[in-house]
Steps between C-alpha positions, in 0.01 A plus 500: 500500500229540239129538558452135404768362733353352818574671829767339718235362735334318209830354387576393857168318524591304187849430631368372833250266335759358263774472765276319748403239243862462395612460861239228549646315202856536627406371844301207358784400270742516793275269701509251212880508495744714305558378145673608182796653684757655267767770525547833327798732543697264730464156658346666808251718309201267488169512318214255548202386300289706741685823411410448136145381565419789733637756254296350217192519721565867581555586134178323399298666778627846413437435132138420577449799728717757320549402134750728334717552808858372499662271754861475616567176686805330642458175313355601162625855455288775344196502275384753242183706511361845427398596853665743741484245782778248554478229765819384669482156658726276702301175520694359794742740666711284727520186286774344714277544806221341298726210407587434863153561641597815691192720548633813331413501132267743332312598190592859412291693249521869412331725247699767318344788310734672254796348683393601853388235749158607626369186674653189649428194710731249664333188637689242704361183347604290798329708769241715323660822625431776250644849448359756257555857387385756248696804393403781736255275682721349768616147578313236694534154651144384484309800632785636712672804354877473506744765614840333502748498785546789741868413546729802462840348586671276247694329777171376643350396166407145402588484131383240249688410185541231237769345286549426132547155353840554339782386731721801423215740573427321827863534603487875441169527686649305792786750521250787513298322766809434711563874516136599548402255772705682763319826422140379543301307760490182290439357154215281375473304175157353422545411133213687336557861396132588470433378854813678627366828365162440662662417834687829478174676413332367813805553724571133569850586380632854501653503152587287200760508225602272217705502179383324187123533519287482187183705444272210599687465830416848622222655290222426749710485815680823418171686465376352827817611679486849349132544583580398859729803519835337429750646260567256217799568277849410395832641614642851449167639386430231242157338466447146620614250242711192438811663648333561835169546675480647849171538689519674835332767714624849415708526819717200417485491120788746466731334754428151363538592133813698588663197659396278211657746257817511713513119496443488121183295545383586149833393352657165444371231263 
């Protein structure tokens, strides 16, 4: 971080302002009815006009507030710029929930400095719930500081996960889940990775794992989980990435990631 780069708290303040306005747009467009529905990687991987509109709004707002920064978004990819700050945005995380009117879809916005996420916000556009974090500054839901779950036994852990859109990948993930579900308290699937990570950060679920996440899926939520005291990583000592992301309290991270490695959760299609 250079002398001219804003502190994480300053970047978070920008992220919160932009994310709140974007969430308002997403919610208003949902109230007017979902339009412009198309598909991406498969027939079940949907994108709406709101996804695109919200991302354009975020890009424009950041361009006005931080000209020169770059942006990586789910719908429009990356932009070029000279700055050390890159913003990573998922305009509507949980688009299928959004399509069906389920109240779990979020705007996720993170700020990276020299490749390290230093600030992030996840705002549930349907409910107004908001989670934030800065690197080294802790994680919060509103004004409440988060500390993750106190669970120490994997067999008593409520574990969240998600599934890919490709049918062959889903089949492999189902096989993993069939083996895992007898080793934990239960499984939950909410359909929005950013919110899943925040629920793990606040202890509403004990842990979370998923294969196939992109940077915009976990940039903000991963920081929030880590700043709440969870370990966030991949399997067999690897960093979190598209092969696997696990977020769990230290006491159960090892047992959970060990089982997932045993079950080849990072393998398959």
